[in-house]
Amino acid sequence: MQPPPPSAPPPAAFPPPRGPSAPASSPPLGTPGSAPHGPAHAAGPTSATRPLVAAALTTALVTAVSYGAPRDYAGTAVGVAFLAATWWLVLRHDETTIRTHGLSLGGLLEPAPLSARRLLTDGARATGWALLFCAIFFPAFWFGYRLWWSPARPFTFRPAPDPFDEITAQLLVVAIPEEAFFRGYLQTALDRAFPPRLRVLGAVVGPGLLLAAAIFAIGHVLTIRHPARLAVFFPALAFGWLRARTGGVGAPALFHAACNLFSVALARGYGLSP
């Protein structure tokens, strides 16, 4: 959600065409297709008030930060704001809470000893899902991108001036903070309020996914006022499905970053951005 350079077309996550272990009797947390677990899961629709208020306050904070911070640091400030909100809502709590919200990241964000085997296994699995989604969606997105922007010249690959900085910024400053909040905290909390019952290709989803995606899109428009920013609702559905299917935010964060990088590469290659 960082502001773009003035000459760039409005970017998006995919612009238009981070205690005790869980009880042994509980189902494994973060398993493919599993719904969130925990005592709040049966709280009913009235429990939607807290996550919706948290989303509104966080969106207001992020919007204010995006306009108030110096331009060169606005993107980083927005990422820090999302991480701060997620820390307050989830990450400052115990291991069970963090796992329930899909924010373990292979154990990196849990208050427990790190297991190299688990880290590598979870990382490989998340990467595999992200690469699969790239293979499925990127060709169609490229076609839609050409139709939407109607570039005046053919595509010519132009590498970023500093590829490492670009990749790390999109992953660590944009994708992980946004996915941690929207898919980690918000979608999980909304799924507790409105239990998902629809199985879609192995993932159990419900209104929580749609609401989180809509709030995600609204936040993008508030930080950069361009109607095309609403189109991030659609990739947010894919991010939400990955969260539901994989049980964590690793895969959606990797796919989110890849979407941003692909979009930037297309804009640069078609001469639509510096």
PDB file of C-alpha atoms in Angstrom:
ATOM      1  CA  MET A   1       0.000   0.000   0.000  1.00  0.00           C
ATOM      2  CA  GLN A   2       2.974   2.287  -0.446  1.00  0.00           C
ATOM      3  CA  PRO A   3       2.557   5.377  -2.644  1.00  0.00           C
ATOM      4  CA  PRO A   4       3.870   5.011  -6.205  1.00  0.00           C
ATOM      5  CA  PRO A   5       6.185   7.290  -8.160  1.00  0.00           C
ATOM      6  CA  PRO A   6       4.159  10.064  -9.810  1.00  0.00           C
ATOM      7  CA  SER A   7       4.646   8.730 -13.338  1.00  0.00           C
ATOM      8  CA  ALA A   8       3.680   5.149 -12.580  1.00  0.00           C
ATOM      9  CA  PRO A   9       0.202   3.729 -13.226  1.00  0.00           C
ATOM     10  CA  PRO A  10      -1.613   3.158  -9.930  1.00  0.00           C
ATOM     11  CA  PRO A  11      -0.146  -0.060  -8.522  1.00  0.00           C
ATOM     12  CA  ALA A  12      -1.911  -2.637  -6.424  1.00  0.00           C
ATOM     13  CA  ALA A  13      -1.267  -5.982  -4.864  1.00  0.00           C
ATOM     14  CA  PHE A  14      -2.239  -7.206  -8.315  1.00  0.00           C
ATOM     15  CA  PRO A  15      -3.702  -4.218 -10.208  1.00  0.00           C
ATOM     16  CA  PRO A  16      -6.536  -4.535 -12.690  1.00  0.00           C
ATOM     17  CA  PRO A  17      -6.589  -6.028 -16.063  1.00  0.00           C
ATOM     18  CA  ARG A  18       4.145 -12.834  13.179  1.00  0.00           C
ATOM     19  CA  GLY A  19       3.114 -20.116  25.513  1.00  0.00           C
ATOM     20  CA  PRO A  20       1.652 -23.235  25.626  1.00  0.00           C
ATOM     21  CA  SER A  21       1.096 -25.687  22.871  1.00  0.00           C
ATOM     22  CA  ALA A  22      -2.393 -26.461  21.622  1.00  0.00           C
ATOM     23  CA  PRO A  23      -4.273 -29.128  23.566  1.00  0.00           C
ATOM     24  CA  ALA A  24      -3.613 -32.620  22.293  1.00  0.00           C
ATOM     25  CA  SER A  25      -7.323 -33.118  21.670  1.00  0.00           C
ATOM     26  CA  SER A  26      -7.564 -30.205  19.241  1.00  0.00           C
ATOM     27  CA  PRO A  27      -7.300 -30.723  15.475  1.00  0.00           C
ATOM     28  CA  PRO A  28      -3.902 -29.681  14.093  1.00  0.00           C
ATOM     29  CA  LEU A  29      -3.713 -25.957  13.581  1.00  0.00           C
ATOM     30  CA  GLY A  30      -2.963 -24.665  10.133  1.00  0.00           C
ATOM     31  CA  THR A  31      -3.696 -27.879   8.287  1.00  0.00           C
ATOM     32  CA  PRO A  32      -4.865 -27.608   4.703  1.00  0.00           C
ATOM     33  CA  GLY A  33      -8.510 -26.678   4.436  1.00  0.00           C
ATOM     34  CA  SER A  34      -8.978 -26.369   8.187  1.00  0.00           C
ATOM     35  CA  ALA A  35     -11.127 -23.673   9.752  1.00  0.00           C
ATOM     36  CA  PRO A  36      -9.885 -21.531  12.631  1.00  0.00           C
ATOM     37  CA  HIS A  37     -10.053 -23.139  16.048  1.00  0.00           C
ATOM     38  CA  GLY A  38     -10.325 -21.640  19.511  1.00  0.00           C
ATOM     39  CA  PRO A  39     -12.935 -20.626  22.062  1.00  0.00           C
ATOM     40  CA  ALA A  40     -14.022 -17.583  20.092  1.00  0.00           C
ATOM     41  CA  HIS A  41     -15.025 -19.673  17.100  1.00  0.00           C
ATOM     42  CA  ALA A  42     -18.504 -20.287  18.448  1.00  0.00           C
ATOM     43  CA  ALA A  43     -19.068 -16.731  19.658  1.00  0.00           C
ATOM     44  CA  GLY A  44     -21.558 -16.008  16.886  1.00  0.00           C
ATOM     45  CA  PRO A  45     -22.131 -13.069  14.550  1.00  0.00           C
ATOM     46  CA  THR A  46     -21.942 -10.445  17.307  1.00  0.00           C
ATOM     47  CA  SER A  47     -18.230 -11.220  17.659  1.00  0.00           C
ATOM     48  CA  ALA A  48     -17.696  -9.521  14.295  1.00  0.00           C
ATOM     49  CA  THR A  49     -17.793  -6.142  16.061  1.00  0.00           C
ATOM     50  CA  ARG A  50     -14.253  -6.376  17.429  1.00  0.00           C
ATOM     51  CA  PRO A  51     -12.482  -7.314  14.178  1.00  0.00           C
ATOM     52  CA  LEU A  52     -14.473  -4.778  12.186  1.00  0.00           C
ATOM     53  CA  VAL A  53     -13.622  -2.015  14.661  1.00  0.00           C
ATOM     54  CA  ALA A  54      -9.978  -3.154  14.651  1.00  0.00           C
ATOM     55  CA  ALA A  55      -9.989  -3.068  10.848  1.00  0.00           C
ATOM     56  CA  ALA A  56     -11.517   0.420  10.776  1.00  0.00           C
ATOM     57  CA  LEU A  57      -9.004   1.786  13.300  1.00  0.00           C
ATOM     58  CA  THR A  58      -6.070   0.138  11.534  1.00  0.00           C
ATOM     59  CA  THR A  59      -7.231   1.403   8.156  1.00  0.00           C
ATOM     60  CA  ALA A  60      -7.552   4.934   9.554  1.00  0.00           C
ATOM     61  CA  LEU A  61      -4.071   4.686  11.105  1.00  0.00           C
ATOM     62  CA  VAL A  62      -2.495   3.367   7.910  1.00  0.00           C
ATOM     63  CA  THR A  63      -4.218   6.025   5.803  1.00  0.00           C
ATOM     64  CA  ALA A  64      -2.982   8.796   8.098  1.00  0.00           C
ATOM     65  CA  VAL A  65       0.538   7.359   8.075  1.00  0.00           C
ATOM     66  CA  SER A  66       0.563   7.074   4.273  1.00  0.00           C
ATOM     67  CA  TYR A  67      -0.192  10.793   3.922  1.00  0.00           C
ATOM     68  CA  GLY A  68       1.724  12.061   6.952  1.00  0.00           C
ATOM     69  CA  ALA A  69       5.037  10.240   6.563  1.00  0.00           C
ATOM     70  CA  PRO A  70       7.742  11.588   4.246  1.00  0.00           C
ATOM     71  CA  ARG A  71       7.179  10.206   0.756  1.00  0.00           C
ATOM     72  CA  ASP A  72      10.422   8.212   0.685  1.00  0.00           C
ATOM     73  CA  TYR A  73       9.471   6.452   3.935  1.00  0.00           C
ATOM     74  CA  ALA A  74       5.691   6.210   3.582  1.00  0.00           C
ATOM     75  CA  GLY A  75       5.706   2.585   2.375  1.00  0.00           C
ATOM     76  CA  THR A  76       7.901   1.464   5.255  1.00  0.00           C
ATOM     77  CA  ALA A  77       5.797   3.417   7.755  1.00  0.00           C
ATOM     78  CA  VAL A  78       2.616   1.740   6.446  1.00  0.00           C
ATOM     79  CA  GLY A  79       4.210  -1.702   6.772  1.00  0.00           C
ATOM     80  CA  VAL A  80       5.301  -0.946  10.330  1.00  0.00           C
ATOM     81  CA  ALA A  81       1.758   0.220  11.157  1.00  0.00           C
ATOM     82  CA  PHE A  82       0.256  -3.057   9.908  1.00  0.00           C
ATOM     83  CA  LEU A  83       2.835  -5.088  11.852  1.00  0.00           C
ATOM     84  CA  ALA A  84       2.202  -3.028  15.001  1.00  0.00           C
ATOM     85  CA  ALA A  85      -1.547  -3.661  14.734  1.00  0.00           C
ATOM     86  CA  THR A  86      -0.965  -7.380  14.163  1.00  0.00           C
ATOM     87  CA  TRP A  87       1.442  -7.554  17.110  1.00  0.00           C
ATOM     88  CA  TRP A  88      -1.111  -5.923  19.411  1.00  0.00           C
ATOM     89  CA  LEU A  89      -3.984  -8.102  18.211  1.00  0.00           C
ATOM     90  CA  VAL A  90      -2.179 -11.445  17.847  1.00  0.00           C
ATOM     91  CA  LEU A  91       1.600 -11.687  18.059  1.00  0.00           C
ATOM     92  CA  ARG A  92       1.973 -10.530  21.666  1.00  0.00           C
ATOM     93  CA  HIS A  93      -0.118 -13.504  22.763  1.00  0.00           C
ATOM     94  CA  ASP A  94       0.790 -17.192  23.198  1.00  0.00           C
ATOM     95  CA  GLU A  95       1.853 -19.819  20.698  1.00  0.00           C
ATOM     96  CA  THR A  96      -1.658 -21.240  20.308  1.00  0.00           C
ATOM     97  CA  THR A  97      -3.104 -17.841  19.387  1.00  0.00           C
ATOM     98  CA  ILE A  98      -0.358 -17.219  16.841  1.00  0.00           C
ATOM     99  CA  ARG A  99      -0.848 -20.628  15.229  1.00  0.00           C
ATOM    100  CA  THR A 100      -4.627 -20.219  15.149  1.00  0.00           C
ATOM    101  CA  HIS A 101      -4.192 -17.035  13.141  1.00  0.00           C
ATOM    102  CA  GLY A 102      -1.791 -18.696  10.699  1.00  0.00           C
ATOM    103  CA  LEU A 103       1.045 -16.390  11.733  1.00  0.00           C
ATOM    104  CA  SER A 104       3.689 -18.931  12.734  1.00  0.00           C
ATOM    105  CA  LEU A 105       5.699 -18.658   9.495  1.00  0.00           C
ATOM    106  CA  GLY A 106       7.366 -22.003  10.177  1.00  0.00           C
ATOM    107  CA  GLY A 107       7.837 -21.052  13.849  1.00  0.00           C
ATOM    108  CA  LEU A 108       9.648 -17.770  13.194  1.00  0.00           C
ATOM    109  CA  LEU A 109       6.990 -15.715  14.981  1.00  0.00           C
ATOM    110  CA  GLU A 110       6.230 -18.153  17.799  1.00  0.00           C
ATOM    111  CA  PRO A 111       7.652 -17.720  21.335  1.00  0.00           C
ATOM    112  CA  ALA A 112       9.198 -21.189  21.134  1.00  0.00           C
ATOM    113  CA  PRO A 113      12.506 -22.769  20.034  1.00  0.00           C
ATOM    114  CA  LEU A 114      12.925 -22.713  16.262  1.00  0.00           C
ATOM    115  CA  SER A 115      12.962 -26.006  14.374  1.00  0.00           C
ATOM    116  CA  ALA A 116      15.032 -25.925  11.190  1.00  0.00           C
ATOM    117  CA  ARG A 117      13.129 -28.901   9.802  1.00  0.00           C
ATOM    118  CA  ARG A 118       9.756 -27.282  10.348  1.00  0.00           C
ATOM    119  CA  LEU A 119      10.980 -23.982   8.949  1.00  0.00           C
ATOM    120  CA  LEU A 120      12.272 -25.623   5.779  1.00  0.00           C
ATOM    121  CA  THR A 121       9.201 -27.828   5.356  1.00  0.00           C
ATOM    122  CA  ASP A 122       6.704 -25.016   5.843  1.00  0.00           C
ATOM    123  CA  GLY A 123       8.762 -22.680   3.691  1.00  0.00           C
ATOM    124  CA  ALA A 124       8.969 -25.166   0.830  1.00  0.00           C
ATOM    125  CA  ARG A 125       5.231 -25.832   1.006  1.00  0.00           C
ATOM    126  CA  ALA A 126       4.359 -22.132   0.968  1.00  0.00           C
ATOM    127  CA  THR A 127       6.736 -21.540  -1.927  1.00  0.00           C
ATOM    128  CA  GLY A 128       5.212 -24.407  -3.878  1.00  0.00           C
ATOM    129  CA  TRP A 129       1.704 -23.007  -3.514  1.00  0.00           C
ATOM    130  CA  ALA A 130       2.864 -19.522  -4.477  1.00  0.00           C
ATOM    131  CA  LEU A 131       4.640 -20.790  -7.590  1.00  0.00           C
ATOM    132  CA  LEU A 132       1.569 -22.795  -8.598  1.00  0.00           C
ATOM    133  CA  PHE A 133      -0.605 -19.696  -8.373  1.00  0.00           C
ATOM    134  CA  CYS A 134       1.930 -17.681 -10.341  1.00  0.00           C
ATOM    135  CA  ALA A 135       1.794 -20.285 -13.113  1.00  0.00           C
ATOM    136  CA  ILE A 136      -2.015 -20.202 -13.125  1.00  0.00           C
ATOM    137  CA  PHE A 137      -2.683 -16.476 -12.893  1.00  0.00           C
ATOM    138  CA  PHE A 138       0.248 -14.618 -14.421  1.00  0.00           C
ATOM    139  CA  PRO A 139      -0.414 -15.463 -18.091  1.00  0.00           C
ATOM    140  CA  ALA A 140      -4.029 -14.264 -17.829  1.00  0.00           C
ATOM    141  CA  PHE A 141      -2.938 -11.185 -15.899  1.00  0.00           C
ATOM    142  CA  TRP A 142      -0.400 -10.282 -18.556  1.00  0.00           C
ATOM    143  CA  PHE A 143      -3.097 -10.506 -21.208  1.00  0.00           C
ATOM    144  CA  GLY A 144      -5.470  -8.374 -19.116  1.00  0.00           C
ATOM    145  CA  TYR A 145      -2.719  -5.880 -18.381  1.00  0.00           C
ATOM    146  CA  ARG A 146      -2.190  -5.262 -22.078  1.00  0.00           C
ATOM    147  CA  LEU A 147      -5.896  -4.764 -22.649  1.00  0.00           C
ATOM    148  CA  TRP A 148      -6.260  -2.376 -19.698  1.00  0.00           C
ATOM    149  CA  TRP A 149      -3.220  -0.167 -20.216  1.00  0.00           C
ATOM    150  CA  SER A 150      -2.883  -0.479 -24.013  1.00  0.00           C
ATOM    151  CA  PRO A 151       0.891   0.074 -23.989  1.00  0.00           C
ATOM    152  CA  ALA A 152       2.227   1.924 -26.991  1.00  0.00           C
ATOM    153  CA  ARG A 153       5.361  -0.197 -27.345  1.00  0.00           C
ATOM    154  CA  PRO A 154       6.219  -3.894 -27.097  1.00  0.00           C
ATOM    155  CA  PHE A 155       7.413  -5.371 -23.835  1.00  0.00           C
ATOM    156  CA  THR A 156      11.158  -5.209 -23.217  1.00  0.00           C
ATOM    157  CA  PHE A 157      12.473  -6.733 -20.006  1.00  0.00           C
ATOM    158  CA  ARG A 158      14.209  -4.067 -17.923  1.00  0.00           C
ATOM    159  CA  PRO A 159      15.684  -5.292 -14.617  1.00  0.00           C
ATOM    160  CA  ALA A 160      15.230  -3.212 -11.487  1.00  0.00           C
ATOM    161  CA  PRO A 161      18.144  -0.935 -10.588  1.00  0.00           C
ATOM    162  CA  ASP A 162      18.534  -2.942  -7.372  1.00  0.00           C
ATOM    163  CA  PRO A 163      16.626  -6.253  -7.643  1.00  0.00           C
ATOM    164  CA  PHE A 164      17.460  -7.343  -4.079  1.00  0.00           C
ATOM    165  CA  ASP A 165      16.051  -4.121  -2.625  1.00  0.00           C
ATOM    166  CA  GLU A 166      12.927  -4.397  -4.756  1.00  0.00           C
ATOM    167  CA  ILE A 167      12.256  -8.025  -3.798  1.00  0.00           C
ATOM    168  CA  THR A 168      12.897  -7.544  -0.078  1.00  0.00           C
ATOM    169  CA  ALA A 169      10.796  -4.383  -0.001  1.00  0.00           C
ATOM    170  CA  GLN A 170       7.818  -6.065  -1.649  1.00  0.00           C
ATOM    171  CA  LEU A 171       8.065  -9.101   0.646  1.00  0.00           C
ATOM    172  CA  LEU A 172       9.054  -7.584   3.995  1.00  0.00           C
ATOM    173  CA  VAL A 173       7.537  -4.105   3.781  1.00  0.00           C
ATOM    174  CA  VAL A 174       4.379  -4.780   1.771  1.00  0.00           C
ATOM    175  CA  ALA A 175       3.269  -8.402   1.472  1.00  0.00           C
ATOM    176  CA  ILE A 176       4.054  -9.868   4.914  1.00  0.00           C
ATOM    177  CA  PRO A 177       2.646  -6.912   6.915  1.00  0.00           C
ATOM    178  CA  GLU A 178      -0.536  -6.755   4.830  1.00  0.00           C
ATOM    179  CA  GLU A 179      -1.107 -10.508   4.777  1.00  0.00           C
ATOM    180  CA  ALA A 180      -0.364 -10.769   8.507  1.00  0.00           C
ATOM    181  CA  PHE A 181      -3.122  -8.281   9.242  1.00  0.00           C
ATOM    182  CA  PHE A 182      -5.750  -8.992   6.575  1.00  0.00           C
ATOM    183  CA  ARG A 183      -5.428 -12.756   6.161  1.00  0.00           C
ATOM    184  CA  GLY A 184      -3.802 -13.591   9.503  1.00  0.00           C
ATOM    185  CA  TYR A 185      -5.797 -11.505  11.966  1.00  0.00           C
ATOM    186  CA  LEU A 186      -8.833 -10.169  10.116  1.00  0.00           C
ATOM    187  CA  GLN A 187      -9.926 -13.159   8.018  1.00  0.00           C
ATOM    188  CA  THR A 188      -9.431 -15.500  10.983  1.00  0.00           C
ATOM    189  CA  ALA A 189     -11.459 -13.275  13.319  1.00  0.00           C
ATOM    190  CA  LEU A 190     -14.238 -12.848  10.767  1.00  0.00           C
ATOM    191  CA  ASP A 191     -14.312 -16.613  10.147  1.00  0.00           C
ATOM    192  CA  ARG A 192     -14.984 -17.038  13.864  1.00  0.00           C
ATOM    193  CA  ALA A 193     -17.888 -14.609  13.637  1.00  0.00           C
ATOM    194  CA  PHE A 194     -19.250 -16.094  10.415  1.00  0.00           C
ATOM    195  CA  PRO A 195     -18.089 -19.730  10.329  1.00  0.00           C
ATOM    196  CA  PRO A 196     -17.050 -20.785   6.801  1.00  0.00           C
ATOM    197  CA  ARG A 197     -19.100 -23.625   5.352  1.00  0.00           C
ATOM    198  CA  LEU A 198     -18.416 -23.544   1.609  1.00  0.00           C
ATOM    199  CA  ARG A 199     -15.717 -25.898   0.335  1.00  0.00           C
ATOM    200  CA  VAL A 200     -13.959 -24.539  -2.743  1.00  0.00           C
ATOM    201  CA  LEU A 201     -11.236 -26.732  -4.257  1.00  0.00           C
ATOM    202  CA  GLY A 202     -10.274 -28.142  -0.857  1.00  0.00           C
ATOM    203  CA  ALA A 203     -10.492 -24.908   1.142  1.00  0.00           C
ATOM    204  CA  VAL A 204     -13.394 -24.141   3.495  1.00  0.00           C
ATOM    205  CA  VAL A 205     -14.295 -20.502   2.991  1.00  0.00           C
ATOM    206  CA  GLY A 206     -17.069 -18.131   3.946  1.00  0.00           C
ATOM    207  CA  PRO A 207     -18.088 -14.485   4.350  1.00  0.00           C
ATOM    208  CA  GLY A 208     -14.910 -13.719   6.314  1.00  0.00           C
ATOM    209  CA  LEU A 209     -12.805 -14.117   3.182  1.00  0.00           C
ATOM    210  CA  LEU A 210     -15.042 -11.752   1.216  1.00  0.00           C
ATOM    211  CA  LEU A 211     -15.199  -9.136   3.976  1.00  0.00           C
ATOM    212  CA  ALA A 212     -11.430  -9.174   4.502  1.00  0.00           C
ATOM    213  CA  ALA A 213     -10.898  -8.798   0.743  1.00  0.00           C
ATOM    214  CA  ALA A 214     -13.352  -5.876   0.565  1.00  0.00           C
ATOM    215  CA  ILE A 215     -11.707  -4.051   3.482  1.00  0.00           C
ATOM    216  CA  PHE A 216      -8.330  -4.703   1.867  1.00  0.00           C
ATOM    217  CA  ALA A 217      -9.541  -3.035  -1.330  1.00  0.00           C
ATOM    218  CA  ILE A 218     -11.083  -0.058   0.504  1.00  0.00           C
ATOM    219  CA  GLY A 219      -7.786   0.532   2.300  1.00  0.00           C
ATOM    220  CA  HIS A 220      -5.956   0.649  -1.016  1.00  0.00           C
ATOM    221  CA  VAL A 221      -8.300   3.319  -2.373  1.00  0.00           C
ATOM    222  CA  LEU A 222      -7.987   5.436   0.775  1.00  0.00           C
ATOM    223  CA  THR A 223      -4.202   5.507   0.598  1.00  0.00           C
ATOM    224  CA  ILE A 224      -4.109   6.231  -3.161  1.00  0.00           C
ATOM    225  CA  ARG A 225      -7.338   7.704  -4.504  1.00  0.00           C
ATOM    226  CA  HIS A 226      -7.813   5.961  -7.809  1.00  0.00           C
ATOM    227  CA  PRO A 227     -10.782   3.682  -8.599  1.00  0.00           C
ATOM    228  CA  ALA A 228      -8.482   1.101 -10.203  1.00  0.00           C
ATOM    229  CA  ARG A 229      -7.178   0.367  -6.710  1.00  0.00           C
ATOM    230  CA  LEU A 230     -10.463  -1.414  -5.927  1.00  0.00           C
ATOM    231  CA  ALA A 231      -9.371  -4.171  -8.293  1.00  0.00           C
ATOM    232  CA  VAL A 232      -7.124  -5.570  -5.557  1.00  0.00           C
ATOM    233  CA  PHE A 233     -10.327  -7.170  -4.239  1.00  0.00           C
ATOM    234  CA  PHE A 234      -9.883  -9.958  -6.788  1.00  0.00           C
ATOM    235  CA  PRO A 235      -6.313 -11.023  -5.987  1.00  0.00           C
ATOM    236  CA  ALA A 236      -7.301 -10.709  -2.318  1.00  0.00           C
ATOM    237  CA  LEU A 237      -9.752 -13.557  -2.938  1.00  0.00           C
ATOM    238  CA  ALA A 238      -6.808 -15.692  -4.075  1.00  0.00           C
ATOM    239  CA  PHE A 239      -4.762 -14.617  -1.040  1.00  0.00           C
ATOM    240  CA  GLY A 240      -7.692 -15.519   1.213  1.00  0.00           C
ATOM    241  CA  TRP A 241      -8.154 -18.913  -0.444  1.00  0.00           C
ATOM    242  CA  LEU A 242      -4.454 -19.678   0.061  1.00  0.00           C
ATOM    243  CA  ARG A 243      -4.795 -18.707   3.730  1.00  0.00           C
ATOM    244  CA  ALA A 244      -7.745 -21.084   4.130  1.00  0.00           C
ATOM    245  CA  ARG A 245      -6.198 -23.915   2.131  1.00  0.00           C
ATOM    246  CA  THR A 246      -2.692 -23.857   3.611  1.00  0.00           C
ATOM    247  CA  GLY A 247      -3.574 -22.780   7.157  1.00  0.00           C
ATOM    248  CA  GLY A 248      -1.042 -19.929   7.203  1.00  0.00           C
ATOM    249  CA  VAL A 249      -0.046 -16.619   5.654  1.00  0.00           C
ATOM    250  CA  GLY A 250       3.270 -17.782   4.161  1.00  0.00           C
ATOM    251  CA  ALA A 251       1.841 -18.805   0.775  1.00  0.00           C
ATOM    252  CA  PRO A 252      -0.402 -15.754   0.341  1.00  0.00           C
ATOM    253  CA  ALA A 253       2.464 -13.442   1.364  1.00  0.00           C
ATOM    254  CA  LEU A 254       4.805 -14.979  -1.201  1.00  0.00           C
ATOM    255  CA  PHE A 255       2.155 -14.861  -3.913  1.00  0.00           C
ATOM    256  CA  HIS A 256       1.246 -11.275  -2.941  1.00  0.00           C
ATOM    257  CA  ALA A 257       4.878 -10.179  -3.281  1.00  0.00           C
ATOM    258  CA  ALA A 258       5.201 -12.023  -6.591  1.00  0.00           C
ATOM    259  CA  CYS A 259       2.087 -10.256  -7.917  1.00  0.00           C
ATOM    260  CA  ASN A 260       3.507  -6.858  -7.023  1.00  0.00           C
ATOM    261  CA  LEU A 261       6.885  -7.679  -8.559  1.00  0.00           C
ATOM    262  CA  PHE A 262       5.272  -8.972 -11.743  1.00  0.00           C
ATOM    263  CA  SER A 263       3.097  -5.855 -12.041  1.00  0.00           C
ATOM    264  CA  VAL A 264       6.105  -3.570 -11.542  1.00  0.00           C
ATOM    265  CA  ALA A 265       8.116  -5.548 -14.101  1.00  0.00           C
ATOM    266  CA  LEU A 266       5.335  -5.200 -16.666  1.00  0.00           C
ATOM    267  CA  ALA A 267       5.010  -1.451 -16.083  1.00  0.00           C
ATOM    268  CA  ARG A 268       8.760  -1.024 -16.453  1.00  0.00           C
ATOM    269  CA  GLY A 269       8.941  -3.268 -19.502  1.00  0.00           C
ATOM    270  CA  TYR A 270       6.165  -1.412 -21.305  1.00  0.00           C
ATOM    271  CA  GLY A 271       7.594   1.999 -20.435  1.00  0.00           C
ATOM    272  CA  LEU A 272       4.710   2.914 -18.128  1.00  0.00           C
ATOM    273  CA  SER A 273       7.006   3.582 -15.179  1.00  0.00           C
ATOM    274  CA  PRO A 274      10.657   4.587 -14.771  1.00  0.00           C
TER     275      PRO A 274
END
